[in-house]
Structures are given as structure tokens and as C-alpha cells.
mmCIF file of C-alpha atoms in Angstrom:
data_model
loop_
_atom_site.group_PDB
_atom_site.id
_atom_site.type_symbol
_atom_site.label_atom_id
_atom_site.label_comp_id
_atom_site.label_asym_id
_atom_site.label_seq_id
_atom_site.Cartn_x
_atom_site.Cartn_y
_atom_site.Cartn_z
ATOM 1 C CA GLU A 1 0.000 0.000 0.000
ATOM 2 C CA LEU A 2 1.362 3.387 -1.005
ATOM 3 C CA LYS A 3 1.685 5.811 1.894
ATOM 4 C CA VAL A 4 2.350 9.515 1.593
ATOM 5 C CA GLU A 5 3.462 11.537 4.591
ATOM 6 C CA GLN A 6 3.734 15.282 4.789
ATOM 7 C CA ASN A 7 5.354 17.350 7.455
ATOM 8 C CA PRO A 8 4.706 19.572 9.107
ATOM 9 C CA LEU A 9 0.917 19.262 9.161
ATOM 10 C CA PHE A 10 0.570 22.774 10.543
ATOM 11 C CA LEU A 11 2.876 25.679 9.834
ATOM 12 C CA SER A 12 2.619 29.221 11.080
ATOM 13 C CA MET A 13 5.182 31.607 9.698
ATOM 14 C CA GLN A 14 5.779 35.299 9.480
ATOM 15 C CA GLU A 15 5.693 37.209 6.254
ATOM 16 C CA GLY A 16 9.085 37.442 4.638
ATOM 17 C CA LYS A 17 10.406 34.169 6.058
ATOM 18 C CA ASN A 18 11.410 31.022 4.185
ATOM 19 C CA TYR A 19 10.287 27.497 4.927
ATOM 20 C CA THR A 20 10.126 24.013 3.421
ATOM 21 C CA ILE A 21 7.337 21.455 3.436
ATOM 22 C CA TYR A 22 8.373 17.823 3.066
ATOM 23 C CA CYS A 23 6.573 14.975 1.351
ATOM 24 C CA ASN A 24 7.799 11.396 1.771
ATOM 25 C CA TYR A 25 6.283 8.389 0.028
ATOM 26 C CA SER A 26 6.695 4.693 0.538
ATOM 27 C CA THR A 27 6.985 3.026 -2.880
ATOM 28 C CA THR A 28 8.588 3.690 -6.203
ATOM 29 C CA SER A 29 6.958 6.417 -8.203
ATOM 30 C CA ASP A 30 8.269 9.158 -10.433
ATOM 31 C CA ARG A 31 5.087 11.174 -10.614
ATOM 32 C CA LEU A 32 4.393 13.664 -7.873
ATOM 33 C CA TYR A 33 1.916 16.508 -7.697
ATOM 34 C CA TRP A 34 1.438 19.501 -5.458
ATOM 35 C CA TYR A 35 -1.969 21.053 -4.950
ATOM 36 C CA ARG A 36 -3.240 24.061 -3.047
ATOM 37 C CA GLN A 37 -6.615 24.190 -1.307
ATOM 38 C CA ASP A 38 -8.184 27.343 0.105
ATOM 39 C CA PRO A 39 -10.838 26.952 2.837
ATOM 40 C CA GLY A 40 -14.126 25.716 1.391
ATOM 41 C CA LYS A 41 -12.645 25.522 -2.074
ATOM 42 C CA SER A 42 -11.453 22.788 -4.336
ATOM 43 C CA LEU A 43 -7.891 21.824 -5.185
ATOM 44 C CA GLU A 44 -5.757 23.887 -7.516
ATOM 45 C CA SER A 45 -2.874 22.205 -9.325
ATOM 46 C CA LEU A 46 0.479 23.860 -8.545
ATOM 47 C CA PHE A 47 3.199 21.545 -9.855
ATOM 48 C CA VAL A 48 3.591 18.270 -11.708
ATOM 49 C CA LEU A 49 6.982 16.623 -11.155
ATOM 50 C CA LEU A 50 7.728 13.847 -13.583
ATOM 51 C CA SER A 51 11.308 12.741 -13.077
ATOM 52 C CA ASN A 52 14.135 12.438 -10.605
ATOM 53 C CA GLY A 53 15.743 15.801 -10.016
ATOM 54 C CA ALA A 54 12.787 17.736 -11.415
ATOM 55 C CA VAL A 55 12.537 21.277 -10.100
ATOM 56 C CA LYS A 56 9.734 23.696 -10.846
ATOM 57 C CA GLN A 57 9.176 27.232 -9.665
ATOM 58 C CA GLU A 58 6.193 29.532 -9.711
ATOM 59 C CA GLY A 59 6.469 32.847 -7.921
ATOM 60 C CA ARG A 60 7.497 32.264 -4.307
ATOM 61 C CA LEU A 61 7.015 28.493 -4.491
ATOM 62 C CA MET A 62 9.554 25.953 -5.690
ATOM 63 C CA ALA A 63 9.022 22.201 -5.792
ATOM 64 C CA SER A 64 11.584 19.453 -6.271
ATOM 65 C CA LEU A 65 11.581 15.687 -6.544
ATOM 66 C CA ASP A 66 14.168 13.108 -5.467
ATOM 67 C CA THR A 67 12.845 9.727 -6.503
ATOM 68 C CA LYS A 68 15.746 7.831 -4.966
ATOM 69 C CA ALA A 69 15.015 9.303 -1.548
ATOM 70 C CA ARG A 70 11.255 9.160 -2.254
ATOM 71 C CA LEU A 71 11.081 12.777 -1.198
ATOM 72 C CA SER A 72 9.584 15.938 -2.578
ATOM 73 C CA THR A 73 9.932 19.391 -1.094
ATOM 74 C CA LEU A 74 7.890 22.546 -1.484
ATOM 75 C CA HIS A 75 9.986 25.572 -0.620
ATOM 76 C CA ILE A 76 8.401 28.887 0.233
ATOM 77 C CA THR A 77 10.502 31.995 -0.245
ATOM 78 C CA ALA A 78 9.685 35.297 1.485
ATOM 79 C CA ALA A 79 6.176 34.232 2.414
ATOM 80 C CA VAL A 80 3.228 36.564 1.929
ATOM 81 C CA HIS A 81 -0.249 36.352 3.457
ATOM 82 C CA ASP A 82 -1.797 35.270 0.143
ATOM 83 C CA LEU A 83 0.062 31.973 0.410
ATOM 84 C CA SER A 84 -2.032 30.950 3.417
ATOM 85 C CA ALA A 85 -3.783 27.720 2.397
ATOM 86 C CA THR A 86 -3.506 23.962 2.783
ATOM 87 C CA TYR A 87 -0.927 22.316 0.540
ATOM 88 C CA PHE A 88 -1.212 18.687 -0.484
ATOM 89 C CA CYS A 89 1.281 16.456 -2.166
ATOM 90 C CA ALA A 90 0.000 13.462 -4.108
ATOM 91 C CA VAL A 91 1.773 10.518 -5.668
ATOM 92 C CA ALA A 92 0.608 8.656 -8.744
ATOM 93 C CA TYR A 93 0.042 4.958 -8.179
ATOM 94 C CA SER A 94 -0.307 2.790 -11.218
ATOM 95 C CA GLY A 95 -2.157 -0.019 -9.539
ATOM 96 C CA ALA A 96 -4.994 -1.726 -11.340
ATOM 97 C CA GLY A 97 -4.083 0.031 -14.575
ATOM 98 C CA SER A 98 -5.158 3.427 -13.399
ATOM 99 C CA TYR A 99 -3.305 6.510 -12.294
ATOM 100 C CA GLN A 100 -5.117 7.180 -9.074
ATOM 101 C CA LEU A 101 -3.473 9.628 -6.720
ATOM 102 C CA THR A 102 -2.593 8.930 -3.103
ATOM 103 C CA PHE A 103 -2.632 12.146 -1.096
ATOM 104 C CA GLY A 104 -0.806 13.243 2.003
ATOM 105 C CA LYS A 105 -2.850 14.704 4.850
ATOM 106 C CA GLY A 106 -1.934 18.227 3.860
ATOM 107 C CA THR A 107 0.061 21.043 5.418
ATOM 108 C CA LYS A 108 -2.019 23.939 6.681
ATOM 109 C CA LEU A 109 0.032 27.074 6.194
ATOM 110 C CA SER A 110 -0.777 30.331 7.956
ATOM 111 C CA VAL A 111 1.298 33.348 7.038
ATOM 112 C CA ILE A 112 1.129 36.024 9.690
ATOM 113 C CA PRO A 113 1.598 39.674 8.711
ATOM 114 C CA GLY B 1 -18.104 24.837 -19.066
ATOM 115 C CA ALA B 2 -14.485 25.674 -18.470
ATOM 116 C CA GLY B 3 -14.017 23.551 -15.380
ATOM 117 C CA VAL B 4 -15.269 20.426 -13.656
ATOM 118 C CA SER B 5 -18.815 20.982 -12.481
ATOM 119 C CA GLN B 6 -20.371 19.138 -9.555
ATOM 120 C CA SER B 7 -23.883 19.161 -8.168
ATOM 121 C CA PRO B 8 -25.359 19.614 -5.718
ATOM 122 C CA SER B 9 -22.815 21.738 -3.890
ATOM 123 C CA ASN B 10 -24.357 20.762 -0.563
ATOM 124 C CA LYS B 11 -26.556 17.848 0.423
ATOM 125 C CA VAL B 12 -28.065 17.144 3.817
ATOM 126 C CA THR B 13 -29.965 13.905 4.238
ATOM 127 C CA GLU B 14 -31.121 11.493 6.879
ATOM 128 C CA LYS B 15 -29.294 8.311 7.713
ATOM 129 C CA GLY B 16 -30.533 5.429 5.597
ATOM 130 C CA LYS B 17 -31.497 7.503 2.566
ATOM 131 C CA ASP B 18 -29.875 7.124 -0.838
ATOM 132 C CA VAL B 19 -28.005 10.034 -2.419
ATOM 133 C CA GLU B 20 -26.814 10.708 -5.948
ATOM 134 C CA LEU B 21 -23.969 13.078 -6.740
ATOM 135 C CA ARG B 22 -23.214 14.372 -10.200
ATOM 136 C CA CYS B 23 -20.007 15.327 -11.978
ATOM 137 C CA ASP B 24 -19.634 16.964 -15.366
ATOM 138 C CA PRO B 25 -15.959 16.792 -16.443
ATOM 139 C CA ILE B 26 -14.016 19.191 -18.610
ATOM 140 C CA SER B 27 -14.930 18.698 -22.237
ATOM 141 C CA GLY B 28 -12.457 16.385 -23.949
ATOM 142 C CA HIS B 29 -11.164 14.832 -20.740
ATOM 143 C CA THR B 30 -11.496 11.085 -21.001
ATOM 144 C CA ALA B 31 -10.390 10.271 -17.461
ATOM 145 C CA LEU B 32 -12.675 10.918 -14.496
ATOM 146 C CA TYR B 33 -11.983 10.300 -10.825
ATOM 147 C CA TRP B 34 -14.023 10.411 -7.644
ATOM 148 C CA TYR B 35 -12.399 11.158 -4.282
ATOM 149 C CA ARG B 36 -13.683 11.591 -0.750
ATOM 150 C CA GLN B 37 -12.275 14.151 1.675
ATOM 151 C CA ARG B 38 -13.178 13.826 5.311
ATOM 152 C CA LEU B 39 -12.872 16.882 7.542
ATOM 153 C CA GLY B 40 -9.242 17.900 7.991
ATOM 154 C CA GLN B 41 -7.956 14.965 5.953
ATOM 155 C CA GLY B 42 -6.399 14.358 2.579
ATOM 156 C CA LEU B 43 -8.272 12.847 -0.300
ATOM 157 C CA GLU B 44 -9.183 9.161 -0.565
ATOM 158 C CA PHE B 45 -9.480 7.658 -4.026
ATOM 159 C CA LEU B 46 -12.850 6.045 -4.752
ATOM 160 C CA ILE B 47 -13.192 5.168 -8.435
ATOM 161 C CA TYR B 48 -11.672 5.930 -11.838
ATOM 162 C CA PHE B 49 -13.155 5.915 -15.335
ATOM 163 C CA GLN B 50 -11.085 5.990 -18.518
ATOM 164 C CA GLY B 51 -13.022 6.171 -21.752
ATOM 165 C CA ASN B 52 -14.985 3.005 -22.351
ATOM 166 C CA SER B 53 -12.689 0.783 -20.298
ATOM 167 C CA ALA B 54 -13.899 -1.034 -17.212
ATOM 168 C CA PRO B 55 -13.709 1.347 -14.238
ATOM 169 C CA ASP B 56 -11.171 0.936 -11.440
ATOM 170 C CA LYS B 57 -13.403 0.487 -8.398
ATOM 171 C CA SER B 58 -10.625 -0.448 -5.992
ATOM 172 C CA GLY B 59 -11.220 2.542 -3.714
ATOM 173 C CA LEU B 60 -14.931 2.105 -3.078
ATOM 174 C CA PRO B 61 -15.305 1.562 0.688
ATOM 175 C CA SER B 62 -18.360 -0.692 0.578
ATOM 176 C CA ASP B 63 -20.989 -2.129 -1.742
ATOM 177 C CA ARG B 64 -23.259 0.783 -0.786
ATOM 178 C CA PHE B 65 -21.130 2.921 -3.094
ATOM 179 C CA SER B 66 -21.439 2.748 -6.856
ATOM 180 C CA ALA B 67 -20.724 5.014 -9.790
ATOM 181 C CA GLU B 68 -21.608 5.205 -13.438
ATOM 182 C CA ARG B 69 -20.359 7.149 -16.377
ATOM 183 C CA THR B 70 -21.886 7.297 -19.817
ATOM 184 C CA GLY B 71 -19.137 7.400 -22.424
ATOM 185 C CA GLU B 72 -16.841 10.328 -21.762
ATOM 186 C CA SER B 73 -19.417 12.589 -20.204
ATOM 187 C CA VAL B 74 -21.312 12.958 -16.956
ATOM 188 C CA SER B 75 -20.719 10.631 -14.014
ATOM 189 C CA THR B 76 -22.939 9.931 -11.025
ATOM 190 C CA LEU B 77 -21.803 8.592 -7.664
ATOM 191 C CA THR B 78 -24.556 6.855 -5.700
ATOM 192 C CA ILE B 79 -24.450 6.056 -2.010
ATOM 193 C CA GLN B 80 -27.200 3.757 -0.791
ATOM 194 C CA ARG B 81 -28.457 3.508 2.780
ATOM 195 C CA THR B 82 -26.235 6.373 3.895
ATOM 196 C CA GLN B 83 -24.425 6.215 7.220
ATOM 197 C CA GLN B 84 -23.057 9.041 9.326
ATOM 198 C CA GLU B 85 -19.487 8.074 8.449
ATOM 199 C CA ASP B 86 -20.324 8.879 4.820
ATOM 200 C CA SER B 87 -20.348 12.574 5.738
ATOM 201 C CA ALA B 88 -17.551 14.181 3.747
ATOM 202 C CA VAL B 89 -16.815 16.314 0.730
ATOM 203 C CA TYR B 90 -16.952 14.259 -2.460
ATOM 204 C CA LEU B 91 -14.641 15.603 -5.130
ATOM 205 C CA CYS B 92 -14.629 14.778 -8.783
ATOM 206 C CA ALA B 93 -11.611 15.318 -11.020
ATOM 207 C CA SER B 94 -10.927 14.887 -14.701
ATOM 208 C CA SER B 95 -7.779 14.725 -16.778
ATOM 209 C CA LEU B 96 -6.744 14.321 -20.352
ATOM 210 C CA LYS B 97 -6.392 10.635 -21.273
ATOM 211 C CA GLY B 98 -5.782 9.470 -17.698
ATOM 212 C CA GLN B 99 -2.034 9.683 -18.038
ATOM 213 C CA SER B 100 -0.111 10.540 -14.921
ATOM 214 C CA ASN B 101 1.861 13.363 -16.555
ATOM 215 C CA GLN B 102 -1.362 15.326 -16.724
ATOM 216 C CA PRO B 103 -2.651 17.069 -13.601
ATOM 217 C CA GLN B 104 -6.116 16.203 -12.431
ATOM 218 C CA HIS B 105 -8.516 19.146 -12.448
ATOM 219 C CA PHE B 106 -10.913 19.168 -9.535
ATOM 220 C CA GLY B 107 -14.465 20.372 -9.170
ATOM 221 C CA ASP B 108 -15.664 22.318 -6.124
ATOM 222 C CA GLY B 109 -17.076 19.174 -4.557
ATOM 223 C CA THR B 110 -20.340 18.128 -2.949
ATOM 224 C CA ARG B 111 -20.467 18.569 0.810
ATOM 225 C CA LEU B 112 -22.547 15.649 2.097
ATOM 226 C CA SER B 113 -23.922 15.692 5.627
ATOM 227 C CA ILE B 114 -25.737 12.673 7.041
ATOM 228 C CA LEU B 115 -27.956 13.416 10.028
#
């Protein structure tokens, strides 16, 4: 069974600071996704990481993937209040011929002015 | 429409009743997924449809849950004899061709509350 663990689950940080969210997974996969969810809203796709060493950046967020370590990171640079949301990582599992996603429990980020 | 559309957005029903949730995927997306999100949790996979292939039902939690999809269009998720533990947000997602290099696009979900 594929397991995906995120840490921390809760993160409170001041504006302007940097921080990293970690996503570990238990079995071989080279497909990892990051999503953002605002309260009461659905999930918004942030990054799709498709290979070992993949790095993608959008604004103040940068995601990377190390398939050998089974680890992805989401790095936040100079946080701003608008980044407050819950961030989920998800790993593609090719069981039963499908590409269902297994999600972590999410990291709830609060950026304090 | 431009995105994945789900209805109803909210549903409150009594324990033991049947409910039907609807998902209209993005036009042209052949892959459709249903997930369940319990309060404060991540998403649990329920079922996957890809074109006219047999669906992957491996995530359905019990035989009270079933889903249908007609071709590459609308899907309905049915929960029979609802229980309180069925209370959750049910999210539908679609993607192009069901390949894992494509992100899944999510609808706003149906918030189901069982009294």
C-alpha cells in the first residue's frame, strides 16, 4: 500500500520568512503533484513533477523531486499572506491500470503579517 | 463549461437515505476520478473511469457505493443507505487521457452531511 506523509501538518510563519514542506512516500513512483486548497474551495494544481531531479518554480514556491530518496519538497521563499492555504502532495500509483493519486494529509500554512 | 462541475454543492440527508452526486468533467477529458475528503484529511481515491474501459473500483469503501459514467461525459456517484461516516466532501476530477503526466482538475465538490 502506497503511503504519503507530509510534514509539518501545521505551519505558522511570518511574512518574509522562508520554509520548506516535506513529502515522503513509501513506494517507487516518479510522478508527484502539489496542490493548493483554500478553505471551502477545491484543489488547484500547482506543480507536476515527472522525473528524478525535477525542479519547478512559480512565484514564491519551488518544488523538487528526489525519486531515490522518495522525497519531494515545497519551498516557500519570502512568504506573503496570500500563500495561506492547505498544501497537499499526491503521488501517482499505477495499480490496477489506473493513475489514481494517493494524497498526504496536507500542510495547513498560515502566514502572519 | 471551463471547469469540472459538480452538483449539488451541498446535500443534507437522513441516515438510511440514498443520495446521488453528479459530476460533469471538462470537455475532452477522457479520465474521471471520484475522491472523498473527510474533515481535515487528505483525499481518498474512490473510483476511476477511462473512456470506455472497465472502471477501477478499488477505492470504493463498501458495496453501498457505486458510480456510473456514460461514455466520456457525466458521471454519477450513488451512495445507498447512507451512514453518518459517509459525511464528507466528495470531489470529482478529470484529466486528459488518464495519463499521470497530466494534472487532475478538480471540481468544487459536494459537501454531504448525514444526520
